[in-house]
mmCIF file with all atom_site columns, C-alpha atoms in Angstrom:
data_model
loop_
_atom_site.group_PDB
_atom_site.id
_atom_site.type_symbol
_atom_site.label_atom_id
_atom_site.label_alt_id
_atom_site.label_comp_id
_atom_site.label_asym_id
_atom_site.label_entity_id
_atom_site.label_seq_id
_atom_site.pdbx_PDB_ins_code
_atom_site.Cartn_x
_atom_site.Cartn_y
_atom_site.Cartn_z
_atom_site.occupancy
_atom_site.B_iso_or_equiv
_atom_site.pdbx_formal_charge
_atom_site.auth_seq_id
_atom_site.auth_comp_id
_atom_site.auth_asym_id
_atom_site.auth_atom_id
_atom_site.pdbx_PDB_model_num
ATOM 1   C CA . UNK A 1 1   ? 211.211 129.309 31.937 1.00 53.00 ? 87  UNK A CA 1
ATOM 2   C CA . UNK A 1 2   ? 211.436 132.089 34.488 1.00 54.00 ? 88  UNK A CA 1
ATOM 3   C CA . UNK A 1 3   ? 208.543 134.429 34.441 1.00 60.00 ? 89  UNK A CA 1
ATOM 4   C CA . UNK A 1 4   ? 208.973 137.835 36.036 1.00 67.00 ? 90  UNK A CA 1
ATOM 5   C CA . UNK A 1 5   ? 205.184 138.093 36.116 1.00 82.00 ? 91  UNK A CA 1
ATOM 6   C CA . UNK A 1 6   ? 204.985 135.054 38.362 1.00 91.00 ? 92  UNK A CA 1
ATOM 7   C CA . UNK A 1 7   ? 205.943 136.010 41.922 1.00 94.00 ? 93  UNK A CA 1
ATOM 8   C CA . UNK A 1 8   ? 204.816 132.677 43.376 1.00 95.00 ? 94  UNK A CA 1
ATOM 9   C CA . UNK A 1 9   ? 207.116 130.770 41.033 1.00 96.00 ? 95  UNK A CA 1
ATOM 10  C CA . UNK A 1 10  ? 209.951 133.121 41.923 1.00 96.00 ? 96  UNK A CA 1
ATOM 11  C CA . UNK A 1 11  ? 209.279 132.764 45.657 1.00 96.00 ? 97  UNK A CA 1
ATOM 12  C CA . UNK A 1 12  ? 209.204 128.969 45.460 1.00 97.00 ? 98  UNK A CA 1
ATOM 13  C CA . UNK A 1 13  ? 212.409 128.881 43.414 1.00 97.00 ? 99  UNK A CA 1
ATOM 14  C CA . UNK A 1 14  ? 214.005 131.368 45.807 1.00 97.00 ? 100 UNK A CA 1
ATOM 15  C CA . UNK A 1 15  ? 213.115 129.236 48.813 1.00 97.00 ? 101 UNK A CA 1
ATOM 16  C CA . UNK A 1 16  ? 214.583 126.135 47.130 1.00 98.00 ? 102 UNK A CA 1
ATOM 17  C CA . UNK A 1 17  ? 217.770 128.023 46.336 1.00 98.00 ? 103 UNK A CA 1
ATOM 18  C CA . UNK A 1 18  ? 218.155 129.622 49.764 1.00 97.00 ? 104 UNK A CA 1
ATOM 19  C CA . UNK A 1 19  ? 217.576 126.675 52.051 1.00 97.00 ? 105 UNK A CA 1
ATOM 20  C CA . UNK A 1 20  ? 220.083 123.812 52.163 1.00 97.00 ? 106 UNK A CA 1
ATOM 21  C CA . UNK A 1 21  ? 217.260 121.444 53.103 1.00 98.00 ? 107 UNK A CA 1
ATOM 22  C CA . UNK A 1 22  ? 213.652 122.374 52.463 1.00 98.00 ? 108 UNK A CA 1
ATOM 23  C CA . UNK A 1 23  ? 210.493 120.310 52.630 1.00 98.00 ? 109 UNK A CA 1
ATOM 24  C CA . UNK A 1 24  ? 207.307 121.304 50.842 1.00 98.00 ? 110 UNK A CA 1
ATOM 25  C CA . UNK A 1 25  ? 204.498 119.579 52.691 1.00 98.00 ? 111 UNK A CA 1
ATOM 26  C CA . UNK A 1 26  ? 200.826 119.600 53.570 1.00 97.00 ? 112 UNK A CA 1
ATOM 27  C CA . UNK A 1 27  ? 200.491 121.202 56.982 1.00 97.00 ? 113 UNK A CA 1
ATOM 28  C CA . UNK A 1 28  ? 203.339 121.994 59.315 1.00 98.00 ? 114 UNK A CA 1
ATOM 29  C CA . UNK A 1 29  ? 205.962 119.792 60.979 1.00 98.00 ? 115 UNK A CA 1
ATOM 30  C CA . UNK A 1 30  ? 203.914 120.058 64.225 1.00 97.00 ? 116 UNK A CA 1
ATOM 31  C CA . UNK A 1 31  ? 200.620 119.385 62.507 1.00 97.00 ? 117 UNK A CA 1
ATOM 32  C CA . UNK A 1 32  ? 201.103 117.538 59.231 1.00 97.00 ? 118 UNK A CA 1
ATOM 33  C CA . UNK A 1 33  ? 197.875 117.422 57.227 1.00 97.00 ? 119 UNK A CA 1
ATOM 34  C CA . UNK A 1 34  ? 198.703 114.233 55.342 1.00 94.00 ? 120 UNK A CA 1
ATOM 35  C CA . UNK A 1 35  ? 200.242 110.899 56.294 1.00 94.00 ? 121 UNK A CA 1
ATOM 36  C CA . UNK A 1 36  ? 202.898 111.127 53.584 1.00 95.00 ? 122 UNK A CA 1
ATOM 37  C CA . UNK A 1 37  ? 204.041 114.516 54.850 1.00 97.00 ? 123 UNK A CA 1
ATOM 38  C CA . UNK A 1 38  ? 203.965 113.227 58.426 1.00 97.00 ? 124 UNK A CA 1
ATOM 39  C CA . UNK A 1 39  ? 206.195 110.255 57.592 1.00 97.00 ? 125 UNK A CA 1
ATOM 40  C CA . UNK A 1 40  ? 208.690 112.416 55.759 1.00 98.00 ? 126 UNK A CA 1
ATOM 41  C CA . UNK A 1 41  ? 208.892 114.903 58.646 1.00 98.00 ? 127 UNK A CA 1
ATOM 42  C CA . UNK A 1 42  ? 209.381 112.032 61.083 1.00 98.00 ? 128 UNK A CA 1
ATOM 43  C CA . UNK A 1 43  ? 212.295 110.673 59.038 1.00 97.00 ? 129 UNK A CA 1
ATOM 44  C CA . UNK A 1 44  ? 214.018 114.066 58.956 1.00 98.00 ? 130 UNK A CA 1
ATOM 45  C CA . UNK A 1 45  ? 213.399 114.653 62.655 1.00 97.00 ? 131 UNK A CA 1
ATOM 46  C CA . UNK A 1 46  ? 214.697 111.252 63.652 1.00 96.00 ? 132 UNK A CA 1
ATOM 47  C CA . UNK A 1 47  ? 218.005 112.167 61.996 1.00 97.00 ? 133 UNK A CA 1
ATOM 48  C CA . UNK A 1 48  ? 217.988 115.562 63.731 1.00 95.00 ? 134 UNK A CA 1
ATOM 49  C CA . UNK A 1 49  ? 218.308 117.104 60.315 1.00 96.00 ? 135 UNK A CA 1
ATOM 50  C CA . UNK A 1 50  ? 217.662 120.845 60.263 1.00 96.00 ? 136 UNK A CA 1
ATOM 51  C CA . UNK A 1 51  ? 215.167 121.714 57.579 1.00 97.00 ? 137 UNK A CA 1
ATOM 52  C CA . UNK A 1 52  ? 212.961 124.524 56.411 1.00 98.00 ? 138 UNK A CA 1
ATOM 53  C CA . UNK A 1 53  ? 209.329 123.657 55.780 1.00 98.00 ? 139 UNK A CA 1
ATOM 54  C CA . UNK A 1 54  ? 206.691 125.202 53.550 1.00 98.00 ? 140 UNK A CA 1
ATOM 55  C CA . UNK A 1 55  ? 203.016 124.408 53.928 1.00 98.00 ? 141 UNK A CA 1
ATOM 56  C CA . UNK A 1 56  ? 201.601 124.266 50.411 1.00 97.00 ? 142 UNK A CA 1
ATOM 57  C CA . UNK A 1 57  ? 197.968 124.224 51.490 1.00 97.00 ? 143 UNK A CA 1
ATOM 58  C CA . UNK A 1 58  ? 197.281 127.943 52.097 1.00 96.00 ? 144 UNK A CA 1
ATOM 59  C CA . UNK A 1 59  ? 197.519 128.804 48.376 1.00 95.00 ? 145 UNK A CA 1
ATOM 60  C CA . UNK A 1 60  ? 197.000 126.270 45.550 1.00 94.00 ? 146 UNK A CA 1
ATOM 61  C CA . UNK A 1 61  ? 199.420 128.232 43.383 1.00 95.00 ? 147 UNK A CA 1
ATOM 62  C CA . UNK A 1 62  ? 202.310 127.140 45.604 1.00 97.00 ? 148 UNK A CA 1
ATOM 63  C CA . UNK A 1 63  ? 201.790 123.505 44.676 1.00 95.00 ? 149 UNK A CA 1
ATOM 64  C CA . UNK A 1 64  ? 201.167 124.371 41.043 1.00 95.00 ? 150 UNK A CA 1
ATOM 65  C CA . UNK A 1 65  ? 204.393 126.324 40.716 1.00 97.00 ? 151 UNK A CA 1
ATOM 66  C CA . UNK A 1 66  ? 206.379 123.851 42.800 1.00 97.00 ? 152 UNK A CA 1
ATOM 67  C CA . UNK A 1 67  ? 205.362 120.949 40.565 1.00 95.00 ? 153 UNK A CA 1
ATOM 68  C CA . UNK A 1 68  ? 206.112 123.027 37.480 1.00 95.00 ? 154 UNK A CA 1
ATOM 69  C CA . UNK A 1 69  ? 209.630 123.647 38.799 1.00 97.00 ? 155 UNK A CA 1
ATOM 70  C CA . UNK A 1 70  ? 210.302 120.119 40.018 1.00 97.00 ? 156 UNK A CA 1
ATOM 71  C CA . UNK A 1 71  ? 208.404 118.080 37.402 1.00 94.00 ? 157 UNK A CA 1
ATOM 72  C CA . UNK A 1 72  ? 207.133 116.057 40.349 1.00 96.00 ? 158 UNK A CA 1
ATOM 73  C CA . UNK A 1 73  ? 203.394 115.691 40.846 1.00 95.00 ? 159 UNK A CA 1
ATOM 74  C CA . UNK A 1 74  ? 202.972 114.795 44.496 1.00 95.00 ? 160 UNK A CA 1
ATOM 75  C CA . UNK A 1 75  ? 203.527 116.313 47.929 1.00 96.00 ? 161 UNK A CA 1
ATOM 76  C CA . UNK A 1 76  ? 205.723 116.189 49.991 1.00 97.00 ? 162 UNK A CA 1
ATOM 77  C CA . UNK A 1 77  ? 208.845 117.162 48.074 1.00 98.00 ? 163 UNK A CA 1
ATOM 78  C CA . UNK A 1 78  ? 212.263 117.297 49.704 1.00 98.00 ? 164 UNK A CA 1
ATOM 79  C CA . UNK A 1 79  ? 215.021 119.448 48.220 1.00 98.00 ? 165 UNK A CA 1
ATOM 80  C CA . UNK A 1 80  ? 218.650 119.373 49.309 1.00 98.00 ? 166 UNK A CA 1
ATOM 81  C CA . UNK A 1 81  ? 221.123 121.832 47.850 1.00 97.00 ? 167 UNK A CA 1
ATOM 82  C CA . UNK A 1 82  ? 218.564 123.063 45.372 1.00 97.00 ? 168 UNK A CA 1
ATOM 83  C CA . UNK A 1 83  ? 217.915 119.590 43.946 1.00 97.00 ? 169 UNK A CA 1
ATOM 84  C CA . UNK A 1 84  ? 214.819 117.469 44.330 1.00 98.00 ? 170 UNK A CA 1
ATOM 85  C CA . UNK A 1 85  ? 215.621 114.394 46.400 1.00 98.00 ? 171 UNK A CA 1
ATOM 86  C CA . UNK A 1 86  ? 212.152 112.926 46.107 1.00 97.00 ? 172 UNK A CA 1
ATOM 87  C CA . UNK A 1 87  ? 208.817 112.463 47.760 1.00 97.00 ? 173 UNK A CA 1
ATOM 88  C CA . UNK A 1 88  ? 207.745 110.325 50.675 1.00 97.00 ? 174 UNK A CA 1
ATOM 89  C CA . UNK A 1 89  ? 208.523 106.981 49.001 1.00 97.00 ? 175 UNK A CA 1
ATOM 90  C CA . UNK A 1 90  ? 212.071 107.908 48.051 1.00 97.00 ? 176 UNK A CA 1
ATOM 91  C CA . UNK A 1 91  ? 212.824 109.627 51.366 1.00 98.00 ? 177 UNK A CA 1
ATOM 92  C CA . UNK A 1 92  ? 211.573 106.586 53.284 1.00 97.00 ? 178 UNK A CA 1
ATOM 93  C CA . UNK A 1 93  ? 213.586 104.188 51.093 1.00 96.00 ? 179 UNK A CA 1
ATOM 94  C CA . UNK A 1 94  ? 216.687 106.301 51.679 1.00 97.00 ? 180 UNK A CA 1
ATOM 95  C CA . UNK A 1 95  ? 215.954 106.476 55.384 1.00 97.00 ? 181 UNK A CA 1
ATOM 96  C CA . UNK A 1 96  ? 215.615 102.716 55.633 1.00 96.00 ? 182 UNK A CA 1
ATOM 97  C CA . UNK A 1 97  ? 218.763 102.075 53.608 1.00 95.00 ? 183 UNK A CA 1
ATOM 98  C CA . UNK A 1 98  ? 220.770 104.620 55.615 1.00 95.00 ? 184 UNK A CA 1
ATOM 99  C CA . UNK A 1 99  ? 221.363 106.861 52.584 1.00 96.00 ? 185 UNK A CA 1
ATOM 100 C CA . UNK A 1 100 ? 219.287 109.733 53.890 1.00 97.00 ? 186 UNK A CA 1
ATOM 101 C CA . UNK A 1 101 ? 221.673 110.934 56.584 1.00 96.00 ? 187 UNK A CA 1
ATOM 102 C CA . UNK A 1 102 ? 224.465 111.174 54.022 1.00 95.00 ? 188 UNK A CA 1
ATOM 103 C CA . UNK A 1 103 ? 222.274 112.999 51.546 1.00 96.00 ? 189 UNK A CA 1
ATOM 104 C CA . UNK A 1 104 ? 221.346 115.500 54.256 1.00 96.00 ? 190 UNK A CA 1
ATOM 105 C CA . UNK A 1 105 ? 224.908 115.866 55.475 1.00 93.00 ? 191 UNK A CA 1
ATOM 106 C CA . UNK A 1 106 ? 224.083 114.787 59.015 1.00 92.00 ? 192 UNK A CA 1
ATOM 107 C CA . UNK A 1 107 ? 225.375 112.020 61.231 1.00 86.00 ? 193 UNK A CA 1
ATOM 108 C CA . UNK A 1 108 ? 223.089 109.109 61.786 1.00 79.00 ? 194 UNK A CA 1
ATOM 109 C CA . UNK A 1 109 ? 222.316 109.529 65.493 1.00 72.00 ? 195 UNK A CA 1
ATOM 110 C CA . UNK A 1 110 ? 223.090 106.513 67.616 1.00 68.00 ? 196 UNK A CA 1
ATOM 111 C CA . UNK A 1 111 ? 220.342 107.441 70.002 1.00 56.00 ? 197 UNK A CA 1
ATOM 112 C CA . UNK A 1 112 ? 218.066 110.354 69.171 1.00 48.00 ? 198 UNK A CA 1
ATOM 113 C CA . UNK A 1 113 ? 219.521 113.194 71.238 1.00 46.00 ? 199 UNK A CA 1
ATOM 114 C CA . UNK A 1 114 ? 217.534 116.261 72.171 1.00 48.00 ? 200 UNK A CA 1
ATOM 115 C CA . UNK A 1 115 ? 220.167 118.712 71.056 1.00 45.00 ? 201 UNK A CA 1
ATOM 116 C CA . UNK A 1 116 ? 219.661 119.846 67.516 1.00 43.00 ? 202 UNK A CA 1
ATOM 117 C CA . UNK A 1 117 ? 222.588 120.787 65.344 1.00 46.00 ? 203 UNK A CA 1
ATOM 118 C CA . UNK A 1 118 ? 223.187 124.471 64.798 1.00 47.00 ? 204 UNK A CA 1
ATOM 119 C CA . UNK A 1 119 ? 223.168 126.105 61.435 1.00 46.00 ? 205 UNK A CA 1
ATOM 120 C CA . UNK A 1 120 ? 219.537 126.602 60.628 1.00 45.00 ? 206 UNK A CA 1
ATOM 121 C CA . UNK A 1 121 ? 218.632 129.312 58.221 1.00 48.00 ? 207 UNK A CA 1
ATOM 122 C CA . UNK A 1 122 ? 216.238 131.886 59.611 1.00 45.00 ? 208 UNK A CA 1
ATOM 123 C CA . UNK A 1 123 ? 214.509 133.449 56.645 1.00 45.00 ? 209 UNK A CA 1
ATOM 124 C CA . UNK A 1 124 ? 210.790 133.914 57.025 1.00 45.00 ? 210 UNK A CA 1
ATOM 125 C CA . UNK A 1 125 ? 209.450 134.771 53.604 1.00 49.00 ? 211 UNK A CA 1
ATOM 126 C CA . UNK A 1 126 ? 206.274 135.076 51.597 1.00 56.00 ? 212 UNK A CA 1
ATOM 127 C CA . UNK A 1 127 ? 205.731 131.321 51.736 1.00 70.00 ? 213 UNK A CA 1
ATOM 128 C CA . UNK A 1 128 ? 205.630 131.074 55.502 1.00 74.00 ? 214 UNK A CA 1
ATOM 129 C CA . UNK A 1 129 ? 208.806 129.069 55.714 1.00 73.00 ? 215 UNK A CA 1
ATOM 130 C CA . UNK A 1 130 ? 209.533 127.580 59.084 1.00 70.00 ? 216 UNK A CA 1
ATOM 131 C CA . UNK A 1 131 ? 212.780 126.264 60.358 1.00 67.00 ? 217 UNK A CA 1
ATOM 132 C CA . UNK A 1 132 ? 212.744 123.029 62.247 1.00 62.00 ? 218 UNK A CA 1
ATOM 133 C CA . UNK A 1 133 ? 215.697 121.826 64.181 1.00 55.00 ? 219 UNK A CA 1
ATOM 134 C CA . UNK A 1 134 ? 214.632 118.435 65.283 1.00 46.00 ? 220 UNK A CA 1
ATOM 135 C CA . UNK B 2 1   ? 189.000 112.115 33.544 1.00 46.00 ? 80  UNK B CA 1
ATOM 136 C CA . UNK B 2 2   ? 186.678 112.126 36.505 1.00 52.00 ? 81  UNK B CA 1
ATOM 137 C CA . UNK B 2 3   ? 185.920 108.437 36.733 1.00 64.00 ? 82  UNK B CA 1
ATOM 138 C CA . UNK B 2 4   ? 187.662 106.728 39.626 1.00 71.00 ? 83  UNK B CA 1
ATOM 139 C CA . UNK B 2 5   ? 190.454 104.514 38.358 1.00 82.00 ? 84  UNK B CA 1
ATOM 140 C CA . UNK B 2 6   ? 190.847 100.913 39.510 1.00 92.00 ? 85  UNK B CA 1
ATOM 141 C CA . UNK B 2 7   ? 194.053 99.212  40.526 1.00 95.00 ? 86  UNK B CA 1
ATOM 142 C CA . UNK B 2 8   ? 193.700 96.842  37.538 1.00 96.00 ? 87  UNK B CA 1
ATOM 143 C CA . UNK B 2 9   ? 193.421 99.794  35.206 1.00 96.00 ? 88  UNK B CA 1
ATOM 144 C CA . UNK B 2 10  ? 196.526 101.411 36.687 1.00 97.00 ? 89  UNK B CA 1
ATOM 145 C CA . UNK B 2 11  ? 198.431 98.134  36.397 1.00 97.00 ? 90  UNK B CA 1
ATOM 146 C CA . UNK B 2 12  ? 197.516 97.742  32.740 1.00 97.00 ? 91  UNK B CA 1
ATOM 147 C CA . UNK B 2 13  ? 198.372 101.333 31.900 1.00 97.00 ? 92  UNK B CA 1
ATOM 148 C CA . UNK B 2 14  ? 201.783 101.087 33.572 1.00 98.00 ? 93  UNK B CA 1
ATOM 149 C CA . UNK B 2 15  ? 202.551 97.794  31.847 1.00 98.00 ? 94  UNK B CA 1
ATOM 150 C CA . UNK B 2 16  ? 201.548 99.073  28.420 1.00 97.00 ? 95  UNK B CA 1
ATOM 151 C CA . UNK B 2 17  ? 203.327 102.429 28.778 1.00 97.00 ? 96  UNK B CA 1
ATOM 152 C CA . UNK B 2 18  ? 206.681 101.281 30.191 1.00 97.00 ? 97  UNK B CA 1
ATOM 153 C CA . UNK B 2 19  ? 208.555 98.744  28.050 1.00 91.00 ? 98  UNK B CA 1
ATOM 154 C CA . UNK B 2 20  ? 208.812 95.326  29.656 1.00 93.00 ? 99  UNK B CA 1
ATOM 155 C CA . UNK B 2 21  ? 207.201 96.523  32.877 1.00 97.00 ? 100 UNK B CA 1
ATOM 156 C CA . UNK B 2 22  ? 205.477 94.268  35.354 1.00 98.00 ? 101 UNK B CA 1
ATOM 157 C CA . UNK B 2 23  ? 203.352 96.103  37.884 1.00 98.00 ? 102 UNK B CA 1
ATOM 158 C CA . UNK B 2 24  ? 201.484 95.223  41.028 1.00 98.00 ? 103 UNK B CA 1
ATOM 159 C CA . UNK B 2 25  ? 199.005 97.870  42.067 1.00 97.00 ? 104 UNK B CA 1
ATOM 160 C CA . UNK B 2 26  ? 197.051 97.977  45.308 1.00 96.00 ? 105 UNK B CA 1
ATOM 161 C CA . UNK B 2 27  ? 194.221 100.286 46.193 1.00 94.00 ? 106 UNK B CA 1
ATOM 162 C CA . UNK B 2 28  ? 195.390 101.299 49.661 1.00 90.00 ? 107 UNK B CA 1
ATOM 163 C CA . UNK B 2 29  ? 192.084 102.556 50.972 1.00 87.00 ? 108 UNK B CA 1
ATOM 164 C CA . UNK B 2 30  ? 189.583 100.850 48.694 1.00 86.00 ? 109 UNK B CA 1
ATOM 165 C CA . UNK B 2 31  ? 188.416 104.313 47.714 1.00 86.00 ? 110 UNK B CA 1
ATOM 166 C CA . UNK B 2 32  ? 189.923 104.366 44.233 1.00 87.00 ? 111 UNK B CA 1
ATOM 167 C CA . UNK B 2 33  ? 192.201 107.289 44.928 1.00 87.00 ? 112 UNK B CA 1
ATOM 168 C CA . UNK B 2 34  ? 195.166 106.110 47.034 1.00 92.00 ? 113 UNK B CA 1
ATOM 169 C CA . UNK B 2 35  ? 197.274 103.547 45.210 1.00 95.00 ? 114 UNK B CA 1
ATOM 170 C CA . UNK B 2 36  ? 200.558 101.782 45.725 1.00 96.00 ? 115 UNK B CA 1
ATOM 171 C CA . UNK B 2 37  ? 202.434 100.518 42.684 1.00 97.00 ? 116 UNK B CA 1
ATOM 172 C CA . UNK B 2 38  ? 205.423 98.196  42.625 1.00 98.00 ? 117 UNK B CA 1
ATOM 173 C CA . UNK B 2 39  ? 206.946 98.253  39.160 1.00 98.00 ? 118 UNK B CA 1
ATOM 174 C CA . UNK B 2 40  ? 209.757 96.145  37.725 1.00 98.00 ? 119 UNK B CA 1
ATOM 175 C CA . UNK B 2 41  ? 211.169 97.009  34.323 1.00 97.00 ? 120 UNK B CA 1
ATOM 176 C CA . UNK B 2 42  ? 214.384 96.843  32.334 1.00 96.00 ? 121 UNK B CA 1
ATOM 177 C CA . UNK B 2 43  ? 213.592 100.419 31.326 1.00 96.00 ? 122 UNK B CA 1
ATOM 178 C CA . UNK B 2 44  ? 214.749 101.503 34.793 1.00 97.00 ? 123 UNK B CA 1
ATOM 179 C CA . UNK B 2 45  ? 218.317 100.277 34.254 1.00 96.00 ? 124 UNK B CA 1
ATOM 180 C CA . UNK B 2 46  ? 220.817 103.068 34.726 1.00 96.00 ? 125 UNK B CA 1
ATOM 181 C CA . UNK B 2 47  ? 218.218 105.548 35.942 1.00 96.00 ? 126 UNK B CA 1
ATOM 182 C CA . UNK B 2 48  ? 218.222 107.167 39.358 1.00 96.00 ? 127 UNK B CA 1
ATOM 183 C CA . UNK B 2 49  ? 215.389 106.328 41.728 1.00 96.00 ? 128 UNK B CA 1
ATOM 184 C CA . UNK B 2 50  ? 213.965 109.776 41.051 1.00 97.00 ? 129 UNK B CA 1
ATOM 185 C CA . UNK B 2 51  ? 213.968 109.171 37.285 1.00 97.00 ? 130 UNK B CA 1
ATOM 186 C CA . UNK B 2 52  ? 212.440 105.725 37.735 1.00 97.00 ? 131 UNK B CA 1
ATOM 187 C CA . UNK B 2 53  ? 209.577 107.139 39.781 1.00 97.00 ? 132 UNK B CA 1
ATOM 188 C CA . UNK B 2 54  ? 209.087 109.926 37.230 1.00 96.00 ? 133 UNK B CA 1
ATOM 189 C CA . UNK B 2 55  ? 208.612 107.340 34.473 1.00 96.00 ? 134 UNK B CA 1
ATOM 190 C CA . UNK B 2 56  ? 205.767 105.832 36.476 1.00 97.00 ? 135 UNK B CA 1
ATOM 191 C CA . UNK B 2 57  ? 204.200 109.193 37.334 1.00 97.00 ? 136 UNK B CA 1
ATOM 192 C CA . UNK B 2 58  ? 204.435 110.192 33.665 1.00 96.00 ? 137 UNK B CA 1
ATOM 193 C CA . UNK B 2 59  ? 202.077 107.346 32.725 1.00 97.00 ? 138 UNK B CA 1
ATOM 194 C CA . UNK B 2 60  ? 199.293 109.240 34.483 1.00 96.00 ? 139 UNK B CA 1
ATOM 195 C CA . UNK B 2 61  ? 200.265 112.860 33.936 1.00 93.00 ? 140 UNK B CA 1
ATOM 196 C CA . UNK B 2 62  ? 197.923 115.315 35.630 1.00 90.00 ? 141 UNK B CA 1
ATOM 197 C CA . UNK B 2 63  ? 195.714 112.503 36.940 1.00 93.00 ? 142 UNK B CA 1
ATOM 198 C CA . UNK B 2 64  ? 198.239 112.189 39.776 1.00 93.00 ? 143 UNK B CA 1
ATOM 199 C CA . UNK B 2 65  ? 197.155 114.797 42.253 1.00 86.00 ? 144 UNK B CA 1
ATOM 200 C CA . UNK B 2 66  ? 193.729 114.783 40.594 1.00 87.00 ? 145 UNK B CA 1
ATOM 201 C CA . UNK B 2 67  ? 191.559 111.640 40.534 1.00 89.00 ? 146 UNK B CA 1
ATOM 202 C CA . UNK B 2 68  ? 194.599 109.638 41.635 1.00 92.00 ? 147 UNK B CA 1
ATOM 203 C CA . UNK B 2 69  ? 195.081 111.498 44.882 1.00 89.00 ? 148 UNK B CA 1
ATOM 204 C CA . UNK B 2 70  ? 198.141 109.530 45.901 1.00 91.00 ? 149 UNK B CA 1
ATOM 205 C CA . UNK B 2 71  ? 200.341 107.087 44.035 1.00 95.00 ? 150 UNK B CA 1
ATOM 206 C CA . UNK B 2 72  ? 202.990 105.489 46.172 1.00 95.00 ? 151 UNK B CA 1
ATOM 207 C CA . UNK B 2 73  ? 205.736 103.956 44.031 1.00 97.00 ? 152 UNK B CA 1
ATOM 208 C CA . UNK B 2 74  ? 208.398 101.322 44.442 1.00 97.00 ? 153 UNK B CA 1
ATOM 209 C CA . UNK B 2 75  ? 210.568 100.553 41.441 1.00 97.00 ? 154 UNK B CA 1
ATOM 210 C CA . UNK B 2 76  ? 212.945 97.728  40.644 1.00 96.00 ? 155 UNK B CA 1
ATOM 211 C CA . UNK B 2 77  ? 215.236 97.454  37.663 1.00 95.00 ? 156 UNK B CA 1
ATOM 212 C CA . UNK B 2 78  ? 215.238 94.090  35.907 1.00 88.00 ? 157 UNK B CA 1
ATOM 213 C CA . UNK B 2 79  ? 217.871 92.887  33.460 1.00 70.00 ? 158 UNK B CA 1
#
């Protein structure tokens, strides 16, 4: 399935492999370009979960290759430990049931503190990955 | 398929594609491109939430992300 002639596929797969938690979304965490992406970012931020983010909008091939890798048709897509967790619906269900914090390996904050946990992964790459701490 | 799908059409396609499925589909915006589907089926038994949602997405293949811009899914397993 890997194609050495396909650098976008390789970059997307590399980003998934390198980042413990990575969200592929429309827009950025500061300026989400879609309500589903916005809700997913808000859920992660409310748990103070560190995550990398990739905006899929600048190049349509990012979404194409991402969906080919994940077999998941919609955006956003959240990956933890290299595995697809789900899109907005699943992330929100897990958030509401309390499962999300466990899946992300973070404590459920009693009262949203300002301090973000350490341990982000600074690795700007060809996809314009950003690291968001909270 | 460029024609805009209706929520009734999505409901019928889900129910005929997934064994024993009952679906409720709402057109979230009235624009024929943002839908929400709640699907109950015995076919979901033993599957993860991710796999359950994939079964629903698979009914529509590349239409999701195309004419069906957004398909929000909730699944329930029935006995």
